[in-house]
PDB file of C-alpha atoms in Angstrom:
ATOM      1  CA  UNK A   1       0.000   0.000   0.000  1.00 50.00           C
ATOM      2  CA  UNK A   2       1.384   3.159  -0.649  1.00 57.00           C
ATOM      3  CA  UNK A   3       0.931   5.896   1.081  1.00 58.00           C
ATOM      4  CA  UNK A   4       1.101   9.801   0.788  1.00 53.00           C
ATOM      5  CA  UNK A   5       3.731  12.045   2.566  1.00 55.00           C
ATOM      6  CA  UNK A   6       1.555  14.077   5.195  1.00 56.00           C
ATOM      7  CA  UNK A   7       1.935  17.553   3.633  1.00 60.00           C
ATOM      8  CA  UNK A   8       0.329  15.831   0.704  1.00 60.00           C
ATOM      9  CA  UNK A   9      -2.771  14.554   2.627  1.00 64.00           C
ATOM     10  CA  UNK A  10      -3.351  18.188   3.984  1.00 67.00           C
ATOM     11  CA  UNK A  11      -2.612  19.899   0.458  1.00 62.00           C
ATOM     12  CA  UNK A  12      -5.404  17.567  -1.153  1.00 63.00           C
ATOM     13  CA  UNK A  13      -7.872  17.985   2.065  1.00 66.00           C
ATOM     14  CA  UNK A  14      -7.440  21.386   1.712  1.00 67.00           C
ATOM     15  CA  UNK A  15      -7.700  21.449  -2.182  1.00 68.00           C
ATOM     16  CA  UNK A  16     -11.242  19.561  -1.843  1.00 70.00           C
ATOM     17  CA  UNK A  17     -12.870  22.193   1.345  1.00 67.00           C
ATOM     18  CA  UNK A  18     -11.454  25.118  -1.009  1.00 66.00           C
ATOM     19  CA  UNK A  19     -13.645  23.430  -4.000  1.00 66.00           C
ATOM     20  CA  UNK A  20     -16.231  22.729  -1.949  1.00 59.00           C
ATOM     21  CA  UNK A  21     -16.495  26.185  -0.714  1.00 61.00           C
ATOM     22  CA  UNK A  22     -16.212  27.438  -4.172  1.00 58.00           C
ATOM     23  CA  UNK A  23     -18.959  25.370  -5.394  1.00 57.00           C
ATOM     24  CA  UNK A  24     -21.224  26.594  -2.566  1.00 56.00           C
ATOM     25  CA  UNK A  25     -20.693  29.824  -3.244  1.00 56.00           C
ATOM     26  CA  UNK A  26     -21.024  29.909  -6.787  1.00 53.00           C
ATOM     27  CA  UNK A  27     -24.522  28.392  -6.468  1.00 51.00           C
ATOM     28  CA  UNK A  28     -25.700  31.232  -3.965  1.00 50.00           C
ATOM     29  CA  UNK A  29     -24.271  33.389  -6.727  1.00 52.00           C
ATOM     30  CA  UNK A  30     -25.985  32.133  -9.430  1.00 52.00           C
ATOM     31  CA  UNK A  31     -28.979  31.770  -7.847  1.00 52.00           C
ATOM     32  CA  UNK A  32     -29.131  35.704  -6.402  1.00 56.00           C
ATOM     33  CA  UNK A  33     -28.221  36.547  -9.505  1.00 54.00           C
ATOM     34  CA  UNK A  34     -30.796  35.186 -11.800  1.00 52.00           C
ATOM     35  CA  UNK A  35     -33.505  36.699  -8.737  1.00 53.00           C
ATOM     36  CA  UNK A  36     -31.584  39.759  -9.388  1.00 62.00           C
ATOM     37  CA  UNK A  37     -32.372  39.825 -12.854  1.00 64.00           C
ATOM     38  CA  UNK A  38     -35.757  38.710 -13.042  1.00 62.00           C
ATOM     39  CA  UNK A  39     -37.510  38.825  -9.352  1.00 62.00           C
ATOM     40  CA  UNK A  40     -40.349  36.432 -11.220  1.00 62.00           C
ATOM     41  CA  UNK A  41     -38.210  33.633 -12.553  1.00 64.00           C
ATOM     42  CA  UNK A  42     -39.785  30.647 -11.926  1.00 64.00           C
ATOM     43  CA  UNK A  43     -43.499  32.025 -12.161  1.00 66.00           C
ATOM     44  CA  UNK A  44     -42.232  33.056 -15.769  1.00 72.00           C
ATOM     45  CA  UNK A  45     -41.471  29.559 -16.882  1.00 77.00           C
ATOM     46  CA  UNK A  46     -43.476  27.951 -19.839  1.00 79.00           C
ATOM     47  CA  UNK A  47     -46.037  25.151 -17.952  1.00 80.00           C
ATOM     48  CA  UNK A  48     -45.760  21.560 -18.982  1.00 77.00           C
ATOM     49  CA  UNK A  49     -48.415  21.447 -21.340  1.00 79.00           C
ATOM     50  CA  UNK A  50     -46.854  24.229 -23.193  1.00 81.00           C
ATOM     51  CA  UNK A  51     -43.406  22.231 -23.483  1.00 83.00           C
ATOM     52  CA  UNK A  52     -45.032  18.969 -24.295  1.00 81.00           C
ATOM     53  CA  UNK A  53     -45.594  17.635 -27.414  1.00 85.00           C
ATOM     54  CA  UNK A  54     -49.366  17.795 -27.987  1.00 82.00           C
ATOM     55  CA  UNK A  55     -50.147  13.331 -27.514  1.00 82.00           C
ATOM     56  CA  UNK A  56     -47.154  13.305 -24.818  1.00 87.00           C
ATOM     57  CA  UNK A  57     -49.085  15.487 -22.526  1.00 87.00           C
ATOM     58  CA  UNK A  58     -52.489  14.119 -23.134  1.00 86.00           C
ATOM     59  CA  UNK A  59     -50.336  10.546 -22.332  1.00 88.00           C
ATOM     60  CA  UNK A  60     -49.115  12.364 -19.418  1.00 88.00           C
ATOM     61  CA  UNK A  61     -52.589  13.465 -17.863  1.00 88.00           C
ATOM     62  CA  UNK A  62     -54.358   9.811 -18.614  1.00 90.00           C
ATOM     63  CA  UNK A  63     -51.278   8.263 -16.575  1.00 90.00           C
ATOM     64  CA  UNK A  64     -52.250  10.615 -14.023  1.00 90.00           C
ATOM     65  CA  UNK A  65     -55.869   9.832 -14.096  1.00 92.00           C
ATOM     66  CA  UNK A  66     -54.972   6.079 -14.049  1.00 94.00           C
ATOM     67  CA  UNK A  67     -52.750   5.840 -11.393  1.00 94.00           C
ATOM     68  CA  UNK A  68     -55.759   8.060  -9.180  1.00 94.00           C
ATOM     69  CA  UNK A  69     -57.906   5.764 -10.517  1.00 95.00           C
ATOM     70  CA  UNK A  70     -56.132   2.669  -9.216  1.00 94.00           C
ATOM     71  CA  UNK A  71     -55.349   4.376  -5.959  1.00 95.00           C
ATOM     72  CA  UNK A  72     -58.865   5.488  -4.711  1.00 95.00           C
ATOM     73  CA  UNK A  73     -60.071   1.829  -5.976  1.00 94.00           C
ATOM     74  CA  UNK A  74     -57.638   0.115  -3.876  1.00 94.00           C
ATOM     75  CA  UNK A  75     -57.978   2.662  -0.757  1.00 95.00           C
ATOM     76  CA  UNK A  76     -61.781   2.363  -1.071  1.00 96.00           C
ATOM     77  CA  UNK A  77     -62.399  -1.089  -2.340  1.00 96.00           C
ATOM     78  CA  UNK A  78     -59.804  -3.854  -1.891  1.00 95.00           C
ATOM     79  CA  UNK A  79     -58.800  -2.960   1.384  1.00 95.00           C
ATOM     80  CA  UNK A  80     -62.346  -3.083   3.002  1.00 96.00           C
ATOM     81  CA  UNK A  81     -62.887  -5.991   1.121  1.00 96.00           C
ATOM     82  CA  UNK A  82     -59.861  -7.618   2.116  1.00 96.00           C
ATOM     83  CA  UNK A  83     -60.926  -6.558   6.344  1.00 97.00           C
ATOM     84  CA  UNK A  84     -64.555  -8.242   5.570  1.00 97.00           C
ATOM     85  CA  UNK A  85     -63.190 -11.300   4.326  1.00 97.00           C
ATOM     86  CA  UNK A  86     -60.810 -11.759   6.480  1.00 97.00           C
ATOM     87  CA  UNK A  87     -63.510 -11.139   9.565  1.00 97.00           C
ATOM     88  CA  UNK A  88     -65.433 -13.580   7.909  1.00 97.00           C
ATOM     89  CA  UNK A  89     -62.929 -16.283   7.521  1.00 96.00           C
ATOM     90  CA  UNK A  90     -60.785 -16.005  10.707  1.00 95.00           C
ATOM     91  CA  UNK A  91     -63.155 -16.987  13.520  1.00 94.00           C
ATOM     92  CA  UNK A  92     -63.401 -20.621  11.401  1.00 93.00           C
ATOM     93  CA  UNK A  93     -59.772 -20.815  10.985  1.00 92.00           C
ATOM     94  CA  UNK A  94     -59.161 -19.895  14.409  1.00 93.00           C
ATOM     95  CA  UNK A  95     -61.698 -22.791  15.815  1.00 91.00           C
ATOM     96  CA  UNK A  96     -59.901 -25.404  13.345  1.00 88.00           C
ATOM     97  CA  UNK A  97     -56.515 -24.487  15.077  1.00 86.00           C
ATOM     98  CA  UNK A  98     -57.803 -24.472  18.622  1.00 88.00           C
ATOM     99  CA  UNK A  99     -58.441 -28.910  18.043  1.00 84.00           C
ATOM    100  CA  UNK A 100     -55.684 -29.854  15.300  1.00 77.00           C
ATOM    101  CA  UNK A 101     -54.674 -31.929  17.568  1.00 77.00           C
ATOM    102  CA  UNK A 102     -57.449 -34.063  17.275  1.00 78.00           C
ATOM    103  CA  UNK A 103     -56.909 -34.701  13.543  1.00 73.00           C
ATOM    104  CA  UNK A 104     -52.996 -35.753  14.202  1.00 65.00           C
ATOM    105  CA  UNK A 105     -53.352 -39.127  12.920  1.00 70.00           C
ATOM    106  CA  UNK A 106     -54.615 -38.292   9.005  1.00 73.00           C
ATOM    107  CA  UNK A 107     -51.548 -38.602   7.466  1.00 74.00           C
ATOM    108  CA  UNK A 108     -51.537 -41.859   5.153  1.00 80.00           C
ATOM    109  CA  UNK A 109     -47.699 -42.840   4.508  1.00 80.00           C
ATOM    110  CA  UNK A 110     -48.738 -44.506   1.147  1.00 86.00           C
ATOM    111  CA  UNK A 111     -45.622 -45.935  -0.235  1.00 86.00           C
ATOM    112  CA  UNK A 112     -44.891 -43.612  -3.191  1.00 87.00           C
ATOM    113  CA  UNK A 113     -44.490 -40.593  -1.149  1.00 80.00           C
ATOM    114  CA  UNK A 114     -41.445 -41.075   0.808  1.00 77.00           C
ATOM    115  CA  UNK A 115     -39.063 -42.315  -2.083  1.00 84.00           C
ATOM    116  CA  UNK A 116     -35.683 -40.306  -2.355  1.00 85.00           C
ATOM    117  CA  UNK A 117     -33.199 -40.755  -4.914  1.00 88.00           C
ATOM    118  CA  UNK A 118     -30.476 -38.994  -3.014  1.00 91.00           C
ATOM    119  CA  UNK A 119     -31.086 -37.890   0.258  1.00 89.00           C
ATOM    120  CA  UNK A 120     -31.420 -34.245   1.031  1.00 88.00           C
ATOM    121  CA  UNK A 121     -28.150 -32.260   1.718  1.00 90.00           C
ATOM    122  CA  UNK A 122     -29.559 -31.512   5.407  1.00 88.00           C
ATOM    123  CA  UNK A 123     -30.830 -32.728   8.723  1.00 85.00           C
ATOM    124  CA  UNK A 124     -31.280 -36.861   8.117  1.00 86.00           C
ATOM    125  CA  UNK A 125     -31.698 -36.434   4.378  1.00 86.00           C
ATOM    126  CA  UNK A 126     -35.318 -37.975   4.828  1.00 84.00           C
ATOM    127  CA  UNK A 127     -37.149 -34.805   5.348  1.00 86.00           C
ATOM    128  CA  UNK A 128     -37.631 -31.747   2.629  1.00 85.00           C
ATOM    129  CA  UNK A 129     -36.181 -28.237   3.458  1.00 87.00           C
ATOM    130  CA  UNK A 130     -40.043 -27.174   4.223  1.00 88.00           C
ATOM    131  CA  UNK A 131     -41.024 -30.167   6.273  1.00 87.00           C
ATOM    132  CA  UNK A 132     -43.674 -29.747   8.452  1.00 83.00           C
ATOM    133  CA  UNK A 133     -43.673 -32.675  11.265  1.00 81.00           C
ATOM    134  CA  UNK A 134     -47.472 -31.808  11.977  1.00 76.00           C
ATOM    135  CA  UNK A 135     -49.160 -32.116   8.322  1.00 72.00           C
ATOM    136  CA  UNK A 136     -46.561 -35.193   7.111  1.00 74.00           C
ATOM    137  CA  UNK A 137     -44.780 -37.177  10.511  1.00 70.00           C
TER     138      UNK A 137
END
């Protein structure tokens, strides 16, 4: 690794704050000089429509409406839909979990189901990365 004589490390350090500085300056400059010249700037700037090509902007305000479209039906729609269904479904789900335990013994270990090849690279090599003891003993 090489590395730079100290009076070189504070030469460039001080290079970059001095261009920094500069930079930082300049902007404020430019920008109290152009409200200098013309107090009104940016309320004197062409709108989009006027800068657009005539089918760009009318693609422009149909993406618009679309996307407001979409976001009002999804605010006012899906969601609620998605809370009633779900308050219709969960109490059901929620008894069927409370006595699982009661249906531990529906697993059928028919013979075609447990056939490996080559073993899995983990645990015993009988039992799939998602194995779930409860569903499939």
């Amino acid at each position: 690794m090489i590395r730079a004589a100290p009076g070189l490390r504070s030469l460039v350090a001080a290079r970059r704050a001095a261009t920094v500085a500069a930079s930082r300056s300049s902007r404020l400059a430019s920008s109290s000089a152009v409200a200098e010249i013309n107090p009104a700037a940016p309320e004197t700037w062409p709108s989009v429509k006027e800068t657009m090509v005539p089918d760009a902007y009318h693609e422009f305000e149909h993406a618009k409406g679309s996307v407001n479209f979409w976001f009002w039906t999804n605010l006012l729609f899906v969601i609620p839909a998605l809370v009633g269904v779900s308050l219709y479904v969960l109490p059901d789900e929620f008894n069927h979990i409370k006595h699982l335990p009661d249906h531990a013994k529906e697993y059928v270990a028919f013979p075609h189901l447990g056939k490996r090849k080559n073993p899995f690279p983990w645990g015993d090599g009988d039992k799939s990365l998602f194995h779930n003891q409860y569903a499939n003993p």
